[in-house]
Amino acid sequence: MMNTIEWDDDTETVKLIDQTLLPVAYKIVECRRVAELIDAIKRLKVRGAPALGAAGAYGVVLGCINARDTKELKAEMEQLKHARPTAINLSYGVIRALNAALAGSTLVEMKENALEEANRIAVEDVAVNKKLGDYGSALLEDGDVVLTHCNAGRLACVDWGTALGVIRSAIEKGKRIEVIACETRPLNQGSRLTCWELNQDKIPVTLITDSMSAAVMRDKKVDKVIVGADRVVKEGVINKIGTYMHAVVAKAHKIPFYVAAPRSSFDTERSYKDVEIEERSSEELLFFAGTQIAPLDVNVYNPAFDFTPFELIEAVITEMGVHKSISAKFDSVIG
Amino acid sequence: MMNTIEWDDDTETVKLIDQTLLPVAYKIVECRRVAELIDAIKRLKVRGAPALGAAGAYGVVLGCINARDTKELKAEMEQLKHARPTAINLSYGVIRALNAALAGSTLVEMKENALEEANRIAVEDVAVNKKLGDYGSALLEDGDVVLTHCNAGRLACVDWGTALGVIRSAIEKGKRIEVIACETRPLNQGSRLTCWELNQDKIPVTLITDSMSAAVMRDKKVDKVIVGADRVVKEGVINKIGTYMHAVVAKAHKIPFYVAAPRSSFDTERSYKDVEIEERSSEELLFFAGTQIAPLDVNVYNPAFDFTPFELIEAVITEMGVHKSISAKFDSVIG
């Protein structure tokens, strides 16, 4: 299977697995222009913080191919950076590849530089996830049942995954791990993507609704919780809506709650108060696959992310190690 | 608008609002035989503990009309009682109407007795809800935002509602109350039913996903939580899956968590451990309105209810009053 996102040299396109169609259909989308990539990002055909880092970087390559000049390129890259506001990796990827590009003196040279940097980001992402997974796997014991939310797996990255990467690494070391996947409303990345990719790897997984997490914890069916992060800030972690709820109930049941995220998701100069939490369309709650499920004139609140303070997080797992009590010694950990 | 469930003398049928079609279509279903009513209950065309009490009682009337003898009637009533296992009201309604019926000496007399008792249960239900609403309304202040889960409204009862009845009573007394409705996966009774009936009454309501409740509590957007109950047992309350999660996060945010339930939902001789928690079909999580949303071979855990201990419940509201610290003095309260 191809990676979540790849550059295709023959067609000069960014190829990505269309995540809106899974698990019913497995289809590859090719983006030839930055506008197409922005559209794919907004529609969540590609999503997940680390995957968005690679998408941003490959977007610079598309920009170099199609832009008339550096001014146009820069303007388009501003648009790309803001296709989705919350995950920091998107702008991180754009900035890295754009800086590499701007070292070139012609658009052709710029494109070559951007592609080299983008490929480096993609390769790094997999290496980082494997390292992160390796560190995190030490936290899991043989026989553990791990609850996860949304999709912080291979499909959220270039490959391997962050939260699911930790699980894959533990299994690779011979530990038997089972997963409980929360479906993750409103867009069901848990049921559609996490269940799909774990099934592909024959990792045992049980699907529940998001609201069942407290009940399964109370019934002692959960040993650990691991989620990803869209942005790690000064006071905690911004991640898919529902993460905070799972963290609160995990704390109440004394179940360790871990966040797995590469350092490219860190933005620790910033307070969570200064991060824009994307509010998505009310249609995501009014309709389901085209079927109306609420009165059309009802008011809807649909933030895509929430904030979880470090106080609720047992450890943050990065490619540098397992960082416990991070709120106390946070600056030194990520310095 | 008709009540949620009614007896129709002309056609000798139980008429009910088909709750599986709301909010897209408002359609009345007529049940002529017990088997049809059992089917409607299993498919959740009628649901909600108090409404199931009336449904059970009217089912006895259908049984008296169609049964050949008392033996057949009793056998059919056993089936009806177990159409859904968790809410106690269903068997409560069946038992009350059946006892009334059995005092008759012919099937015609039995039918008349059952109908009288069933109508009494229906009338009582509305009166009880209004009384309960009246007591509960004292807990709400002008300007309060109340979070609720599932549908404990008019559609869960014959009329008025339990949790939503408290809100209706407070509004009737001139208080401005806004509601946050959790969509309530997997069957979306919150988005489909609660939003619909509050919209009908022009009560302001905002729809969120279940997993957002902790985040909106943290953002200080919730003043109180009120839910209904399918069964009140010795140590707490059994209600729609997700109730326990909301109770845990409400406690963590020091937000009062109230349960509104008529005494007909009380079964306080029994421990929650001895109540069957209905597990429903995996299809409820694998499909949404016919659209596949998960790999079909994934394992699914789909309990329809969970248990919330009294420790997390600020007060239980019944037609007898507001019962605080119920875990400490529970026996005397409901004696």
XYZ file of C-alpha atoms in Angstrom:
670
model
C 0.000 0.000 0.000
C 1.186 3.510 -0.738
C 1.917 5.990 2.031
C -0.845 8.358 3.115
C 0.734 11.070 0.955
C 3.449 10.812 -1.717
C 5.022 12.810 -4.497
C 4.642 11.317 -7.957
C 7.536 12.257 -10.211
C 5.993 11.032 -13.456
C 2.846 13.097 -13.219
C 4.283 15.857 -11.011
C 1.348 15.530 -8.643
C 0.791 15.005 -4.927
C -0.941 11.643 -4.522
C -2.993 10.933 -1.444
C -5.374 8.292 -0.124
C -8.847 9.882 -0.099
C -9.773 9.524 3.573
C -13.342 10.701 3.089
C -14.191 7.511 1.183
C -12.701 4.943 3.556
C -13.615 2.294 4.618
C -16.069 1.801 1.758
C -13.661 2.708 -1.039
C -9.882 2.960 -1.301
C -9.140 5.650 -3.869
C -6.078 7.728 -4.700
C -6.476 11.450 -5.383
C -3.919 13.363 -7.473
C -3.469 17.090 -6.853
C -1.826 19.009 -9.656
C -2.343 22.533 -8.350
C -2.168 24.174 -4.950
C -5.879 25.017 -5.103
C -6.710 21.320 -5.491
C -4.534 20.455 -2.512
C -6.146 23.200 -0.389
C -9.540 21.811 -1.320
C -8.439 18.268 -0.375
C -7.169 19.553 2.991
C -10.376 21.479 3.727
C -12.508 18.455 2.844
C -10.276 16.242 5.023
C -9.270 13.979 2.145
C -5.917 14.300 3.873
C -5.901 15.076 7.618
C -3.901 14.391 10.761
C -1.230 16.777 11.972
C 1.891 14.963 10.673
C 0.287 14.179 7.299
C -0.629 17.850 6.969
C 3.048 18.709 7.502
C 3.977 16.642 4.445
C 0.979 18.002 2.531
C 2.100 21.559 3.215
C 5.624 20.800 2.046
C 4.500 19.056 -1.152
C 2.156 21.973 -1.736
C 5.223 24.210 -2.030
C 6.474 21.948 -4.813
C 3.184 22.341 -6.679
C 3.427 26.072 -6.078
C 6.906 26.265 -7.602
C 5.748 24.380 -10.678
C 2.718 26.553 -11.329
C 3.540 29.994 -9.920
C 4.597 32.745 -12.318
C 6.957 34.313 -9.799
C 8.080 34.300 -6.180
C 5.433 36.834 -5.213
C 2.634 34.626 -6.504
C 4.245 31.595 -4.857
C 4.415 33.310 -1.484
C 0.801 34.497 -1.699
C -0.406 31.007 -2.565
C 1.622 29.517 0.267
C -0.079 31.885 2.719
C -3.411 30.453 1.575
C -2.118 26.913 1.914
C -0.820 27.570 5.436
C -4.291 28.669 6.490
C -6.305 25.915 4.792
C -6.885 24.591 8.311
C -5.942 26.691 11.311
C -5.433 24.398 14.298
C -2.734 21.815 13.561
C 0.611 23.583 13.486
C 2.246 21.014 11.204
C 0.628 22.393 8.070
C 2.341 25.759 8.371
C 5.473 24.025 9.688
C 5.676 21.969 6.478
C 4.969 24.958 4.244
C 7.569 27.122 5.970
C 10.307 24.481 5.837
C 9.810 23.694 2.156
C 9.292 27.338 1.228
C 12.515 28.393 2.950
C 14.342 25.636 1.087
C 12.715 26.747 -2.166
C 13.608 30.397 -1.699
C 17.292 29.485 -1.512
C 17.033 28.650 -5.209
C 17.430 31.328 -7.870
C 15.059 30.039 -10.565
C 11.595 28.484 -10.222
C 13.034 25.188 -11.481
C 15.751 25.256 -8.853
C 13.228 26.286 -6.250
C 11.015 23.340 -7.153
C 13.957 20.935 -6.841
C 14.865 22.379 -3.443
C 11.255 22.224 -2.230
C 10.853 18.630 -3.389
C 14.049 17.590 -1.658
C 12.894 19.214 1.573
C 9.379 17.799 1.270
C 10.719 14.294 0.726
C 12.993 14.819 3.705
C 9.981 15.780 5.831
C 8.119 12.672 4.659
C 11.033 10.371 5.412
C 11.647 12.090 8.736
C 7.988 11.666 9.653
C 8.160 7.897 9.369
C 11.496 7.739 11.192
C 10.202 10.021 13.940
C 7.050 7.929 14.368
C 9.064 4.732 14.632
C 11.329 6.279 17.243
C 8.350 7.708 19.104
C 6.628 4.337 18.857
C 9.724 2.636 20.203
C 9.867 4.907 23.258
C 6.124 4.718 23.824
C 5.972 0.942 23.518
C 7.781 0.671 26.859
C 4.662 2.131 28.495
C 2.494 -0.734 27.273
C 2.371 -4.123 28.909
C 1.582 -7.447 27.341
C -2.206 -7.830 27.360
C -3.026 -4.127 27.604
C -6.246 -2.727 26.216
C -5.630 0.783 24.859
C -8.428 3.247 24.183
C -7.839 5.798 21.439
C -9.820 8.647 19.921
C -9.981 9.892 16.341
C -7.207 8.594 14.082
C -3.600 9.153 15.098
C -2.440 6.307 12.929
C -0.702 5.689 9.664
C -3.444 7.670 7.905
C -2.766 10.732 10.069
C 0.928 10.583 9.166
C 2.996 9.571 6.194
C 3.161 6.074 7.684
C 3.230 4.106 10.998
C 1.312 6.629 13.104
C 1.786 8.378 16.437
C -0.713 6.927 18.958
C -1.242 3.857 16.771
C 2.491 3.873 16.055
C 3.124 3.252 19.762
C 0.709 0.321 19.577
C 2.320 -1.030 16.389
C 5.773 -0.802 17.990
C 4.599 -2.620 21.123
C 3.079 -5.384 18.996
C 6.288 -5.602 16.961
C 8.096 -6.275 20.245
C 5.788 -9.232 20.872
C 3.281 -7.637 23.243
C -0.377 -8.495 22.777
C -2.310 -5.234 22.598
C -6.007 -4.689 21.957
C -7.488 -1.379 20.924
C -10.796 0.287 21.760
C -11.539 2.848 19.048
C -13.978 5.682 19.776
C -15.938 6.442 16.628
C -15.118 10.178 16.928
C -18.076 12.282 15.964
C -18.975 14.109 13.918
C -16.794 12.780 11.083
C -16.134 9.284 12.442
C -12.397 9.143 11.865
C -12.343 6.469 14.585
C -14.809 4.094 12.970
C -13.856 4.894 9.394
C -10.069 5.198 9.599
C -8.699 3.762 12.852
C -10.771 0.581 12.594
C -9.855 0.266 8.923
C -6.106 0.583 9.326
C -5.980 -1.649 12.418
C -8.047 -4.254 10.596
C -5.579 -4.103 7.706
C -2.808 -4.965 10.174
C -4.934 -7.557 11.995
C -4.610 -5.645 15.282
C -7.672 -6.502 17.430
C -9.972 -3.513 17.712
C -13.406 -2.889 19.234
C -15.501 0.054 18.103
C -17.515 2.093 20.615
C -19.322 5.438 20.565
C -17.417 8.343 22.133
C -19.822 8.515 25.062
C -19.080 4.919 26.095
C -15.503 5.625 27.144
C -16.356 6.395 30.776
C -18.515 3.284 31.075
C -15.840 0.972 29.644
C -13.250 2.557 31.943
C -15.523 1.991 34.930
C -15.960 -1.639 33.862
C -12.140 -1.940 33.951
C -11.953 -2.708 30.258
C -9.296 -0.027 29.560
C -5.667 -0.116 30.758
C -4.353 2.983 29.001
C -5.446 5.820 26.754
C -3.240 7.106 23.932
C -4.176 9.917 21.566
C -2.323 12.151 19.121
C -2.087 15.940 19.092
C -2.773 18.647 16.574
C -0.698 21.138 18.515
C 1.219 20.943 21.784
C 1.136 24.358 23.465
C 2.488 25.919 26.647
C -0.156 24.514 28.973
C -1.220 21.311 27.276
C -2.438 19.701 24.096
C -4.929 20.683 21.427
C -6.428 17.648 19.738
C -9.642 16.337 18.190
C -12.824 17.347 19.993
C -13.558 14.768 22.696
C -9.930 14.336 23.750
C -10.478 16.493 26.830
C -13.532 14.461 27.802
C -11.562 11.209 27.600
C -8.741 12.798 29.636
C -11.125 13.899 32.414
C -12.766 10.490 32.689
C -9.417 8.681 32.483
C -8.173 10.774 35.420
C -11.346 9.967 37.376
C -10.707 6.257 36.830
C -6.929 6.504 37.462
C -6.152 5.296 33.962
C -2.927 6.714 32.448
C -3.606 9.133 29.609
C -0.786 9.524 27.066
C -0.299 11.881 24.147
C 1.941 10.768 21.274
C 3.172 13.614 19.079
C 6.303 14.472 17.118
C 8.188 17.633 18.067
C 6.969 19.175 14.801
C 3.561 19.469 16.512
C 5.056 21.516 19.354
C 4.281 25.223 19.581
C 5.162 25.754 23.195
C 5.800 29.466 23.023
C 2.081 29.846 22.527
C -0.830 29.634 24.951
C -3.851 27.543 23.980
C -5.817 30.768 24.301
C -3.999 32.142 21.267
C -4.668 29.150 19.020
C -7.651 29.292 16.704
C -9.942 26.333 17.318
C -11.461 25.551 13.938
C -15.261 25.612 13.957
C -16.608 23.494 11.170
C -19.904 23.570 9.312
C -23.153 22.870 11.167
C -23.955 20.437 8.362
C -21.623 17.912 9.971
C -24.180 17.536 12.782
C -27.359 18.172 10.793
C -26.687 15.535 8.160
C -25.069 12.167 8.074
C -24.018 10.918 4.655
C -26.764 13.037 3.143
C -29.466 11.976 5.602
C -30.977 14.714 7.759
C -30.635 13.900 11.470
C -31.682 17.171 13.146
C -34.100 20.025 12.492
C -32.395 22.205 9.900
C -32.979 25.414 11.830
C -31.398 24.221 15.088
C -28.353 26.062 16.392
C -25.162 23.958 16.185
C -21.820 24.323 17.964
C -19.143 22.357 16.142
C -15.563 23.001 17.282
C -13.204 20.461 15.696
C -10.721 20.465 18.589
C -10.447 20.934 22.323
C -7.689 21.685 24.817
C -6.405 19.239 27.445
C -4.104 20.596 30.172
C -0.896 18.757 31.093
C -2.346 18.069 34.552
C -4.502 15.376 32.951
C -1.699 13.913 30.836
C 0.499 11.216 32.373
C 3.184 11.648 29.729
C 3.828 13.070 26.289
C 5.638 10.677 23.982
C 7.914 12.207 21.346
C 10.825 10.988 19.229
C 13.059 12.214 22.082
C 11.526 10.026 24.754
C 8.695 9.731 27.261
C 8.184 13.025 29.064
C 6.376 12.603 32.376
C 5.116 15.379 34.677
C 5.562 17.615 31.709
C 3.743 20.576 33.214
C 6.351 20.896 35.927
C 9.507 20.703 33.835
C 8.110 21.434 30.462
C 10.532 24.102 29.303
C 13.562 21.955 29.953
C 12.010 18.965 28.224
C 11.358 20.628 24.932
C 14.031 23.388 25.159
C -50.399 17.598 18.351
C -51.336 14.193 19.706
C -49.606 12.696 22.715
C -46.627 10.423 22.164
C -48.903 7.418 22.637
C -52.731 7.211 22.720
C -55.549 4.695 22.575
C -57.896 5.093 19.613
C -61.384 3.886 20.451
C -62.733 3.935 16.894
C -60.083 1.670 15.418
C -59.199 -0.135 18.678
C -55.531 0.513 18.072
C -52.585 1.993 19.951
C -51.495 5.090 18.044
C -47.984 6.400 18.403
C -45.715 8.999 16.844
C -43.073 7.081 14.877
C -39.892 8.365 16.524
C -37.584 6.672 14.055
C -38.702 9.054 11.298
C -38.384 12.362 13.168
C -37.350 15.074 12.449
C -37.677 14.428 8.704
C -41.223 13.046 8.820
C -44.025 13.173 11.381
C -46.000 9.973 11.006
C -48.477 8.129 13.202
C -48.238 4.349 13.544
C -51.262 2.245 14.520
C -50.693 -1.055 16.308
C -53.593 -3.499 16.188
C -51.878 -6.533 17.681
C -49.393 -7.091 20.491
C -46.816 -8.384 18.030
C -46.950 -5.093 16.143
C -46.492 -3.148 19.350
C -43.532 -5.326 20.393
C -41.982 -4.681 17.008
C -42.525 -0.929 17.380
C -40.892 -1.025 20.831
C -37.903 -3.038 19.628
C -37.384 -0.682 16.679
C -37.692 2.328 19.035
C -40.707 3.776 17.220
C -41.804 4.377 20.799
C -39.085 4.710 23.458
C -38.377 6.507 26.732
C -39.113 4.909 30.082
C -42.451 6.631 30.898
C -43.786 6.221 27.345
C -42.901 2.536 27.539
C -45.020 2.306 30.696
C -48.063 3.499 28.768
C -47.118 1.303 25.803
C -46.991 -1.753 28.055
C -50.397 -0.941 29.544
C -52.058 -0.333 26.163
C -50.464 -3.567 24.979
C -52.548 -5.402 27.574
C -55.670 -3.909 25.982
C -54.600 -5.208 22.567
C -53.905 -8.559 24.199
C -57.400 -8.753 25.714
C -58.972 -7.969 22.333
C -57.041 -10.584 20.410
C -56.216 -13.377 22.875
C -58.315 -16.561 22.860
C -57.995 -17.078 26.607
C -56.232 -15.869 29.755
C -53.371 -18.311 29.248
C -52.613 -16.931 25.813
C -52.943 -13.376 27.147
C -50.473 -14.019 29.952
C -47.961 -15.638 27.610
C -48.142 -12.716 25.221
C -47.763 -10.236 28.072
C -44.551 -12.000 29.142
C -43.191 -11.351 25.657
C -44.301 -7.736 25.770
C -42.655 -7.190 29.162
C -39.347 -8.343 27.736
C -39.470 -6.448 24.436
C -36.768 -4.246 25.950
C -35.059 -5.278 29.169
C -33.595 -2.189 30.834
C -36.334 0.382 31.505
C -38.504 -0.910 34.301
C -41.578 1.075 33.214
C -42.450 -1.335 30.431
C -43.032 -4.234 32.791
C -44.542 -1.834 35.354
C -47.184 -0.779 32.808
C -47.873 -4.346 31.702
C -48.220 -5.603 35.273
C -50.554 -2.788 36.350
C -52.890 -3.160 33.377
C -52.746 -6.963 33.455
C -53.667 -7.084 37.133
C -56.598 -4.781 36.409
C -57.615 -6.968 33.466
C -57.436 -10.189 35.429
C -60.025 -8.835 37.876
C -62.542 -9.135 35.033
C -64.336 -12.392 34.347
C -64.718 -12.232 30.545
C -62.240 -11.068 27.919
C -64.554 -8.120 27.157
C -64.612 -7.106 30.802
C -60.863 -7.637 31.020
C -60.342 -5.363 28.035
C -62.455 -2.634 29.635
C -60.521 -2.930 32.885
C -57.168 -2.860 31.099
C -58.149 0.168 29.041
C -59.302 2.039 32.119
C -56.025 1.291 33.882
C -53.924 2.135 30.816
C -55.691 5.461 30.393
C -55.134 6.099 34.099
C -51.389 5.429 33.645
C -51.304 7.820 30.678
C -53.104 10.575 32.555
C -50.987 9.972 35.649
C -47.825 10.194 33.575
C -48.606 13.717 32.422
C -49.697 14.800 35.908
C -46.581 13.264 37.447
C -44.330 15.002 34.920
C -45.950 18.361 35.585
C -45.528 17.908 39.311
C -41.950 16.718 38.864
C -41.340 19.662 36.529
C -42.759 22.029 39.083
C -40.444 20.766 41.835
C -37.454 20.652 39.528
C -38.011 24.133 38.135
C -36.972 25.569 41.502
C -33.460 24.276 40.806
C -33.139 26.384 37.665
C -32.323 30.072 37.688
C -33.279 32.684 35.150
C -30.634 32.602 32.403
C -29.434 29.047 33.048
C -27.977 26.920 30.285
C -28.931 23.284 30.826
C -27.134 20.406 29.152
C -29.164 17.264 28.500
C -28.496 13.886 26.933
C -30.750 11.663 24.836
C -34.439 12.577 24.940
C -36.187 12.774 28.283
C -38.882 14.996 26.871
C -42.475 14.838 25.775
C -41.514 12.129 23.269
C -40.111 9.929 26.037
C -43.355 10.259 27.988
C -47.029 10.610 27.213
C -46.521 14.382 27.316
C -44.480 17.201 28.955
C -41.344 15.173 29.709
C -39.118 14.528 32.708
C -35.784 16.330 32.183
C -37.314 18.559 29.507
C -40.437 18.809 31.653
C -38.364 20.516 34.339
C -37.152 22.976 31.693
C -40.685 23.531 30.352
C -41.966 24.191 33.881
C -39.160 26.668 34.587
C -39.929 28.522 31.335
C -43.636 28.515 32.192
C -42.681 30.307 35.404
C -40.974 33.017 33.345
C -37.361 31.884 33.592
C -35.229 32.129 30.476
C -33.591 28.746 29.949
C -31.381 27.600 27.100
C -30.654 23.977 26.345
C -27.545 22.239 25.049
C -28.609 18.940 23.498
C -26.036 16.163 23.082
C -26.758 14.299 19.866
C -26.674 10.923 21.695
C -25.041 8.306 19.586
C -25.608 5.864 18.152
C -29.279 6.583 17.457
C -29.212 10.385 17.799
C -32.275 10.801 19.999
C -30.739 14.117 21.057
C -30.410 15.620 17.592
C -33.486 13.954 16.146
C -35.975 14.169 19.024
C -34.839 16.643 21.701
C -33.946 19.345 19.163
C -37.194 18.704 17.314
C -39.506 18.960 20.298
C -37.706 21.980 21.779
C -37.850 23.681 18.374
C -41.598 23.001 18.274
C -41.918 24.870 21.586
C -39.462 27.602 20.532
C -37.159 26.761 23.449
C -33.611 27.821 22.463
C -31.420 24.785 21.891
C -27.870 24.217 20.661
C -26.827 20.840 19.298
C -23.389 19.370 20.107
C -21.753 15.973 19.767
C -21.636 13.887 22.957
C -17.876 14.269 23.247
C -18.109 18.067 23.407
C -19.800 18.137 26.793
C -16.569 18.335 28.799
C -15.218 21.126 26.594
C -18.375 23.236 26.863
C -18.390 22.696 30.641
C -14.771 23.819 30.832
C -15.645 26.901 28.796
C -18.311 27.688 31.433
C -21.121 27.367 28.932
C -23.157 24.952 31.104
C -24.876 25.806 34.405
C -26.660 22.526 35.067
C -27.117 19.049 33.640
C -30.483 17.285 33.717
C -31.154 13.825 32.326
C -33.894 11.235 32.672
C -33.615 7.646 33.899
C -34.560 4.266 32.533
C -34.365 2.701 35.979
C -33.434 4.050 39.393
C -31.782 1.281 41.409
C -30.312 0.859 44.868
C -26.996 2.559 44.150
C -27.828 4.980 41.373
C -29.396 5.457 37.987
C -29.404 3.458 34.778
C -29.900 5.679 31.762
C -28.897 6.108 28.119
C -25.260 5.280 27.357
C -23.173 8.412 27.878
C -25.032 9.555 30.982
C -22.229 8.318 33.229
C -19.657 10.166 31.129
C -21.572 13.440 31.461
C -21.932 12.847 35.218
C -18.186 12.309 35.681
C -17.242 15.435 33.725
C -19.965 17.502 35.429
C -18.518 16.502 38.818
C -15.019 17.432 37.641
C -16.307 20.894 36.675
C -18.470 21.316 39.804
C -21.635 21.536 37.710
C -24.779 20.131 39.383
C -26.009 16.931 37.753
C -29.717 16.186 38.176
C -31.815 13.160 37.285
C -35.541 13.667 36.667
C -37.599 10.486 36.912
C -41.069 9.485 38.058
C -41.346 6.981 40.893
C -42.594 4.434 38.344
C -38.961 4.230 37.150
C -37.764 3.271 40.647
C -36.609 -0.289 41.326
C -34.623 0.341 44.449
C -34.739 -3.165 45.828
C -32.445 -4.096 43.019
C -28.720 -3.540 42.500
C -27.523 -2.208 39.153
C -25.513 -5.407 38.897
C -28.752 -7.359 38.588
C -30.246 -5.239 35.802
C -29.757 -6.402 32.247
C -28.074 -3.677 30.194
C -29.477 -4.110 26.706
C -26.793 -4.617 24.072
C -28.065 -3.561 20.693
C -27.041 -4.561 17.199
C -23.537 -3.753 15.942
C -25.243 -2.345 12.846
C -26.061 0.803 14.818
C -22.340 1.656 14.757
C -21.415 0.092 11.421
C -24.067 1.917 9.414
C -25.684 5.300 9.513
C -28.957 5.631 7.662
C -27.844 2.851 5.359
C -24.344 4.232 4.760
C -21.445 2.070 5.884
C -19.164 3.938 8.312
C -16.859 1.203 9.612
C -15.269 -2.002 8.315
C -18.030 -4.605 8.449
C -15.883 -7.182 10.226
C -14.847 -4.919 13.106
C -15.829 -5.928 16.629
C -18.479 -3.593 18.119
C -19.522 -3.026 21.732
C -22.935 -1.362 21.856
C -24.569 -1.207 25.285
C -27.642 1.042 25.175
C -27.353 2.169 28.815
C -24.873 2.820 31.573
C -24.961 3.155 35.342
C -24.324 6.383 37.262
C -23.862 6.144 41.046
C -25.690 8.554 43.365
C -22.331 10.010 44.404
C -22.272 11.866 41.091
C -25.906 12.975 41.258
C -26.692 16.246 43.037
C -30.387 15.418 43.310
C -33.072 13.145 41.920
C -36.256 14.982 40.987
C -39.522 13.040 41.308
C -43.201 13.937 41.611
C -42.626 13.875 45.374
C -39.945 16.540 45.425
C -36.233 17.182 45.008
C -34.201 14.528 46.769
C -30.652 15.659 47.538
C -27.816 13.567 48.961
C -29.901 10.620 47.973
C -27.174 8.051 48.512
C -27.113 8.811 52.224
C -30.822 8.751 52.957
C -32.101 6.939 49.965
C -34.252 4.337 51.677
C -36.214 6.907 53.616
C -36.721 9.063 50.544
C -38.329 6.444 48.398
C -39.692 4.202 51.217
